[in-house]
């Protein structure tokens, strides 16, 4: 069962989000639940509620991954190989999010953005969404994004694997993306648990590589993603330096 709601809706025109949640629950439990009569009925069963929340978290993460995958392909494809001068110039260390909860060092300040489109149905478990991206320019050699999701208490214990799978589904399901490969490993920053995903893909005749990091503490999920042209050695060093600088 594909947990990408956007793709599923394209394959099932006219279907509702409640239909989607039912089908996911059936796929995971193999036991058809009683069809919900009202929107909130999907939360009556504890097991169905758990499955529903996992799906919602997966869909939210897929929205982030899909947005950045699309943005990066458009931004980075025309760039030339990165000059080593960027490693020698003054970098900016800055905090992002409420109370500057996440700090990282980069060649430029990340700008707030509201470009990510989240399905209305999943906003019911979100308290706050904060997203930042690297500046747009014609010679952008890599794309960096930070997304901070603060969930409402009803989300319960956040599902790490749902966030990880959703991010990758969002990237690989973008139109034109092929040869999608990645590896996932446990990861932590300042003792905050999470995951790191590294991989590559092709799109529009170009090859890209990426690093995606997800960290979860209580009701907050931090996502950091970097996409660059494959085999750009200097851009790889920039990405590695950004990752090493992350602090929460």
mmCIF file of C-alpha atoms in Angstrom:
data_model
loop_
_atom_site.group_PDB
_atom_site.id
_atom_site.type_symbol
_atom_site.label_atom_id
_atom_site.label_comp_id
_atom_site.label_asym_id
_atom_site.label_seq_id
_atom_site.Cartn_x
_atom_site.Cartn_y
_atom_site.Cartn_z
ATOM 1 C CA UNK A 1 0.000 0.000 0.000
ATOM 2 C CA UNK A 2 1.529 3.333 -1.049
ATOM 3 C CA UNK A 3 1.464 5.861 1.790
ATOM 4 C CA UNK A 4 1.769 8.803 -0.622
ATOM 5 C CA UNK A 5 -1.726 10.355 -0.490
ATOM 6 C CA UNK A 6 -1.133 12.713 -3.419
ATOM 7 C CA UNK A 7 -0.159 9.894 -5.780
ATOM 8 C CA UNK A 8 -2.967 7.657 -4.498
ATOM 9 C CA UNK A 9 -5.565 10.381 -5.113
ATOM 10 C CA UNK A 10 -4.382 10.694 -8.725
ATOM 11 C CA UNK A 11 -4.967 6.970 -9.161
ATOM 12 C CA UNK A 12 -8.391 7.108 -7.470
ATOM 13 C CA UNK A 13 -10.196 10.219 -8.773
ATOM 14 C CA UNK A 14 -13.176 11.198 -6.673
ATOM 15 C CA UNK A 15 -11.976 9.293 -3.597
ATOM 16 C CA UNK A 16 -11.739 11.067 -0.234
ATOM 17 C CA UNK A 17 -9.004 11.194 2.385
ATOM 18 C CA UNK A 18 -11.172 9.059 4.688
ATOM 19 C CA UNK A 19 -11.284 6.399 1.938
ATOM 20 C CA UNK A 20 -7.490 6.547 1.820
ATOM 21 C CA UNK A 21 -7.142 6.089 5.579
ATOM 22 C CA UNK A 22 -9.476 3.096 5.477
ATOM 23 C CA UNK A 23 -7.475 1.418 2.717
ATOM 24 C CA UNK A 24 -4.179 1.948 4.557
ATOM 25 C CA UNK A 25 -5.624 0.440 7.718
ATOM 26 C CA UNK A 26 -6.916 -2.560 5.763
ATOM 27 C CA UNK A 27 -3.526 -3.054 4.100
ATOM 28 C CA UNK A 28 -1.734 -3.018 7.435
ATOM 29 C CA UNK A 29 -4.213 -5.069 9.497
ATOM 30 C CA UNK A 30 -5.791 -7.251 6.793
ATOM 31 C CA UNK A 31 -9.073 -6.802 8.710
ATOM 32 C CA UNK A 32 -11.606 -4.442 7.154
ATOM 33 C CA UNK A 33 -12.810 -1.935 9.791
ATOM 34 C CA UNK A 34 -16.377 -0.718 9.893
ATOM 35 C CA UNK A 35 -16.703 2.096 7.330
ATOM 36 C CA UNK A 36 -16.633 5.484 9.128
ATOM 37 C CA UNK A 37 -19.834 7.502 8.954
ATOM 38 C CA UNK A 38 -18.296 10.755 10.105
ATOM 39 C CA UNK A 39 -14.826 12.254 9.731
ATOM 40 C CA UNK A 40 -13.873 11.745 13.382
ATOM 41 C CA UNK A 41 -15.013 8.094 13.329
ATOM 42 C CA UNK A 42 -11.576 7.129 11.983
ATOM 43 C CA UNK A 43 -10.131 7.798 15.435
ATOM 44 C CA UNK A 44 -12.508 5.535 17.429
ATOM 45 C CA UNK A 45 -10.378 2.387 17.231
ATOM 46 C CA UNK A 46 -6.989 2.580 18.955
ATOM 47 C CA UNK A 47 -5.296 0.472 16.288
ATOM 48 C CA UNK A 48 -6.906 2.449 13.491
ATOM 49 C CA UNK A 49 -5.964 5.699 15.219
ATOM 50 C CA UNK A 50 -2.337 4.544 15.396
ATOM 51 C CA UNK A 51 -2.332 3.597 11.713
ATOM 52 C CA UNK A 52 -4.030 6.863 10.810
ATOM 53 C CA UNK A 53 -1.435 8.959 12.651
ATOM 54 C CA UNK A 54 1.427 7.034 11.030
ATOM 55 C CA UNK A 55 -0.099 7.750 7.632
ATOM 56 C CA UNK A 56 -0.570 11.442 8.453
ATOM 57 C CA UNK A 57 3.069 11.770 9.535
ATOM 58 C CA UNK A 58 4.158 9.914 6.393
ATOM 59 C CA UNK A 59 2.077 12.209 4.177
ATOM 60 C CA UNK A 60 3.499 15.329 5.854
ATOM 61 C CA UNK A 61 7.070 14.128 5.358
ATOM 62 C CA UNK A 62 6.292 13.200 1.751
ATOM 63 C CA UNK A 63 5.115 16.764 1.149
ATOM 64 C CA UNK A 64 8.469 18.079 2.378
ATOM 65 C CA UNK A 65 10.510 15.593 0.339
ATOM 66 C CA UNK A 66 8.426 16.160 -2.775
ATOM 67 C CA UNK A 67 8.712 19.934 -2.566
ATOM 68 C CA UNK A 68 12.470 19.916 -2.116
ATOM 69 C CA UNK A 69 13.004 17.285 -4.792
ATOM 70 C CA UNK A 70 11.105 19.414 -7.287
ATOM 71 C CA UNK A 71 12.767 22.676 -6.199
ATOM 72 C CA UNK A 72 16.262 21.213 -6.346
ATOM 73 C CA UNK A 73 15.878 19.760 -9.831
ATOM 74 C CA UNK A 74 14.869 23.168 -11.154
ATOM 75 C CA UNK A 75 17.466 25.134 -9.204
ATOM 76 C CA UNK A 76 20.586 22.999 -9.437
ATOM 77 C CA UNK A 77 20.358 21.629 -12.991
ATOM 78 C CA UNK A 78 21.881 24.732 -14.635
ATOM 79 C CA UNK A 79 24.675 25.206 -12.107
ATOM 80 C CA UNK A 80 28.361 24.883 -12.890
ATOM 81 C CA UNK A 81 30.746 22.955 -10.683
ATOM 82 C CA UNK A 82 31.285 24.687 -7.368
ATOM 83 C CA UNK A 83 34.476 26.710 -6.924
ATOM 84 C CA UNK A 84 36.654 25.975 -3.904
ATOM 85 C CA UNK A 85 36.460 29.652 -2.902
ATOM 86 C CA UNK A 86 33.168 28.972 -1.151
ATOM 87 C CA UNK A 87 34.997 26.801 1.385
ATOM 88 C CA UNK A 88 37.382 29.633 2.282
ATOM 89 C CA UNK A 89 34.959 32.522 2.637
ATOM 90 C CA UNK A 90 33.121 33.475 5.825
ATOM 91 C CA UNK A 91 30.169 31.183 6.557
ATOM 92 C CA UNK A 92 27.091 32.129 8.542
ATOM 93 C CA UNK A 93 26.086 30.333 11.731
ATOM 94 C CA UNK A 94 22.420 30.917 12.521
ATOM 95 C CA UNK A 95 19.529 29.471 14.491
ATOM 96 C CA UNK A 96 16.219 28.565 12.850
ATOM 97 C CA UNK A 97 12.750 27.925 14.190
ATOM 98 C CA UNK A 98 11.076 28.946 17.418
ATOM 99 C CA UNK A 99 13.709 29.939 19.981
ATOM 100 C CA UNK A 100 16.331 29.158 17.301
ATOM 101 C CA UNK A 101 15.887 25.481 18.140
ATOM 102 C CA UNK A 102 18.116 24.297 15.276
ATOM 103 C CA UNK A 103 21.489 25.842 14.476
ATOM 104 C CA UNK A 104 23.636 25.212 11.441
ATOM 105 C CA UNK A 105 26.468 26.811 9.504
ATOM 106 C CA UNK A 106 26.135 27.535 5.776
ATOM 107 C CA UNK A 107 27.556 29.847 3.083
ATOM 108 C CA UNK A 108 24.362 31.926 3.251
ATOM 109 C CA UNK A 109 21.394 32.549 5.501
ATOM 110 C CA UNK A 110 18.373 30.344 4.830
ATOM 111 C CA UNK A 111 15.170 32.241 4.061
ATOM 112 C CA UNK A 112 11.686 31.504 5.447
ATOM 113 C CA UNK A 113 9.350 30.029 2.842
ATOM 114 C CA UNK A 114 5.722 28.961 2.635
ATOM 115 C CA UNK A 115 6.010 27.121 -0.692
ATOM 116 C CA UNK A 116 5.276 23.659 0.681
ATOM 117 C CA UNK A 117 1.681 22.609 0.134
ATOM 118 C CA UNK A 118 0.280 20.287 2.800
ATOM 119 C CA UNK A 119 -3.051 18.470 2.334
ATOM 120 C CA UNK A 120 -5.695 20.123 4.503
ATOM 121 C CA UNK A 121 -6.575 16.760 6.035
ATOM 122 C CA UNK A 122 -3.175 16.337 7.692
ATOM 123 C CA UNK A 123 -3.053 19.784 9.272
ATOM 124 C CA UNK A 124 -5.310 18.510 12.057
ATOM 125 C CA UNK A 125 -2.290 17.140 13.937
ATOM 126 C CA UNK A 126 0.083 20.073 13.274
ATOM 127 C CA UNK A 127 0.631 22.901 15.751
ATOM 128 C CA UNK A 128 3.251 24.798 13.751
ATOM 129 C CA UNK A 129 5.175 24.498 10.479
ATOM 130 C CA UNK A 130 8.450 26.394 9.980
ATOM 131 C CA UNK A 131 10.368 26.016 6.715
ATOM 132 C CA UNK A 132 13.587 27.647 5.507
ATOM 133 C CA UNK A 133 15.481 27.286 2.210
ATOM 134 C CA UNK A 134 18.732 28.419 0.639
ATOM 135 C CA UNK A 135 18.542 31.623 -1.458
ATOM 136 C CA UNK A 136 17.433 31.307 -5.058
ATOM 137 C CA UNK A 137 19.923 32.314 -7.750
ATOM 138 C CA UNK A 138 20.832 31.288 -11.283
ATOM 139 C CA UNK A 139 24.001 29.458 -10.268
ATOM 140 C CA UNK A 140 22.697 27.551 -7.280
ATOM 141 C CA UNK A 141 25.055 24.598 -6.832
ATOM 142 C CA UNK A 142 23.076 22.906 -4.076
ATOM 143 C CA UNK A 143 19.702 23.225 -2.384
ATOM 144 C CA UNK A 144 19.344 23.245 1.390
ATOM 145 C CA UNK A 145 16.092 23.153 3.318
ATOM 146 C CA UNK A 146 15.176 22.997 6.987
ATOM 147 C CA UNK A 147 11.673 22.021 8.032
ATOM 148 C CA UNK A 148 10.492 22.074 11.643
ATOM 149 C CA UNK A 149 7.142 20.452 12.404
ATOM 150 C CA UNK A 150 5.589 20.824 15.844
ATOM 151 C CA UNK A 151 2.775 18.339 16.335
ATOM 152 C CA UNK A 152 -0.305 18.629 18.540
ATOM 153 C CA UNK A 153 -0.447 16.346 21.606
ATOM 154 C CA UNK A 154 -3.033 14.105 19.898
ATOM 155 C CA UNK A 155 -0.258 12.894 17.571
ATOM 156 C CA UNK A 156 1.123 10.881 20.491
ATOM 157 C CA UNK A 157 4.566 9.326 20.047
ATOM 158 C CA UNK A 158 5.838 10.383 16.625
ATOM 159 C CA UNK A 159 6.612 7.537 14.243
ATOM 160 C CA UNK A 160 10.247 7.748 13.133
ATOM 161 C CA UNK A 161 9.905 5.288 10.265
ATOM 162 C CA UNK A 162 6.824 7.071 8.952
ATOM 163 C CA UNK A 163 8.807 10.299 8.719
ATOM 164 C CA UNK A 164 11.738 8.522 7.059
ATOM 165 C CA UNK A 165 9.632 6.658 4.492
ATOM 166 C CA UNK A 166 7.510 9.697 3.722
ATOM 167 C CA UNK A 167 10.498 11.891 2.914
ATOM 168 C CA UNK A 168 11.901 9.374 0.440
ATOM 169 C CA UNK A 169 8.487 8.691 -1.132
ATOM 170 C CA UNK A 170 8.064 12.406 -1.703
ATOM 171 C CA UNK A 171 11.335 12.667 -3.607
ATOM 172 C CA UNK A 172 11.164 9.497 -5.695
ATOM 173 C CA UNK A 173 7.535 10.035 -6.745
ATOM 174 C CA UNK A 174 8.285 13.349 -8.432
ATOM 175 C CA UNK A 175 7.665 13.220 -12.217
ATOM 176 C CA UNK A 176 10.748 12.326 -14.265
ATOM 177 C CA UNK A 177 12.816 10.905 -11.410
ATOM 178 C CA UNK A 178 14.539 7.587 -12.167
ATOM 179 C CA UNK A 179 17.396 5.451 -10.806
ATOM 180 C CA UNK A 180 16.416 6.356 -7.252
ATOM 181 C CA UNK A 181 18.693 4.679 -4.698
ATOM 182 C CA UNK A 182 19.375 5.434 -1.039
ATOM 183 C CA UNK A 183 20.734 4.041 2.204
ATOM 184 C CA UNK A 184 19.302 4.774 5.647
ATOM 185 C CA UNK A 185 21.067 4.614 8.999
ATOM 186 C CA UNK A 186 20.268 5.613 12.599
ATOM 187 C CA UNK A 187 21.576 9.074 13.449
ATOM 188 C CA UNK A 188 21.555 11.495 16.366
ATOM 189 C CA UNK A 189 22.423 15.104 17.141
ATOM 190 C CA UNK A 190 23.006 16.169 20.749
ATOM 191 C CA UNK A 191 21.541 12.816 21.861
ATOM 192 C CA UNK A 192 18.327 13.468 19.906
ATOM 193 C CA UNK A 193 17.528 10.288 17.931
ATOM 194 C CA UNK A 194 16.780 10.218 14.249
ATOM 195 C CA UNK A 195 17.896 8.923 10.878
ATOM 196 C CA UNK A 196 20.178 9.913 8.019
ATOM 197 C CA UNK A 197 19.469 8.997 4.400
ATOM 198 C CA UNK A 198 22.010 9.320 1.604
ATOM 199 C CA UNK A 199 21.290 8.527 -2.005
ATOM 200 C CA UNK A 200 21.096 9.559 -5.629
ATOM 201 C CA UNK A 201 18.679 9.817 -8.549
ATOM 202 C CA UNK A 202 18.421 11.009 -12.149
ATOM 203 C CA UNK A 203 16.055 13.635 -13.541
ATOM 204 C CA UNK A 204 15.847 15.486 -16.854
ATOM 205 C CA UNK A 205 19.209 14.181 -18.021
ATOM 206 C CA UNK A 206 21.084 15.157 -14.843
ATOM 207 C CA UNK A 207 22.316 13.106 -11.885
ATOM 208 C CA UNK A 208 21.797 14.282 -8.309
ATOM 209 C CA UNK A 209 22.774 13.148 -4.843
ATOM 210 C CA UNK A 210 21.244 14.038 -1.509
ATOM 211 C CA UNK A 211 21.508 13.841 2.248
ATOM 212 C CA UNK A 212 18.351 13.855 4.341
ATOM 213 C CA UNK A 213 18.312 13.995 8.146
ATOM 214 C CA UNK A 214 15.322 13.592 10.435
ATOM 215 C CA UNK A 215 15.405 14.126 14.200
ATOM 216 C CA UNK A 216 12.518 13.688 16.629
ATOM 217 C CA UNK A 217 12.133 14.787 20.245
ATOM 218 C CA UNK A 218 8.730 14.603 21.892
ATOM 219 C CA UNK A 219 6.337 16.504 19.570
ATOM 220 C CA UNK A 220 8.958 18.200 17.381
ATOM 221 C CA UNK A 221 10.414 16.820 14.151
ATOM 222 C CA UNK A 222 13.406 18.548 12.544
ATOM 223 C CA UNK A 223 14.150 17.752 8.897
ATOM 224 C CA UNK A 224 17.271 18.878 7.043
ATOM 225 C CA UNK A 225 17.773 18.047 3.384
ATOM 226 C CA UNK A 226 20.590 18.875 0.968
ATOM 227 C CA UNK A 227 20.502 18.114 -2.771
ATOM 228 C CA UNK A 228 23.350 18.729 -5.229
ATOM 229 C CA UNK A 229 24.652 17.598 -8.600
ATOM 230 C CA UNK A 230 26.356 14.238 -8.429
ATOM 231 C CA UNK A 231 30.166 14.183 -8.554
ATOM 232 C CA UNK A 232 30.525 17.878 -7.637
ATOM 233 C CA UNK A 233 33.352 17.309 -5.158
ATOM 234 C CA UNK A 234 33.355 20.821 -3.710
ATOM 235 C CA UNK A 235 29.579 20.810 -3.255
ATOM 236 C CA UNK A 236 29.961 17.485 -1.445
ATOM 237 C CA UNK A 237 32.398 19.111 0.993
ATOM 238 C CA UNK A 238 29.956 21.994 1.513
ATOM 239 C CA UNK A 239 27.164 19.522 2.286
ATOM 240 C CA UNK A 240 29.363 17.566 4.711
ATOM 241 C CA UNK A 241 30.342 20.750 6.534
ATOM 242 C CA UNK A 242 26.701 21.821 6.868
ATOM 243 C CA UNK A 243 25.736 18.411 8.270
ATOM 244 C CA UNK A 244 28.576 18.440 10.815
ATOM 245 C CA UNK A 245 27.529 21.903 12.034
ATOM 246 C CA UNK A 246 23.937 20.932 12.910
ATOM 247 C CA UNK A 247 23.059 21.436 16.566
ATOM 248 C CA UNK A 248 19.782 21.375 18.504
#
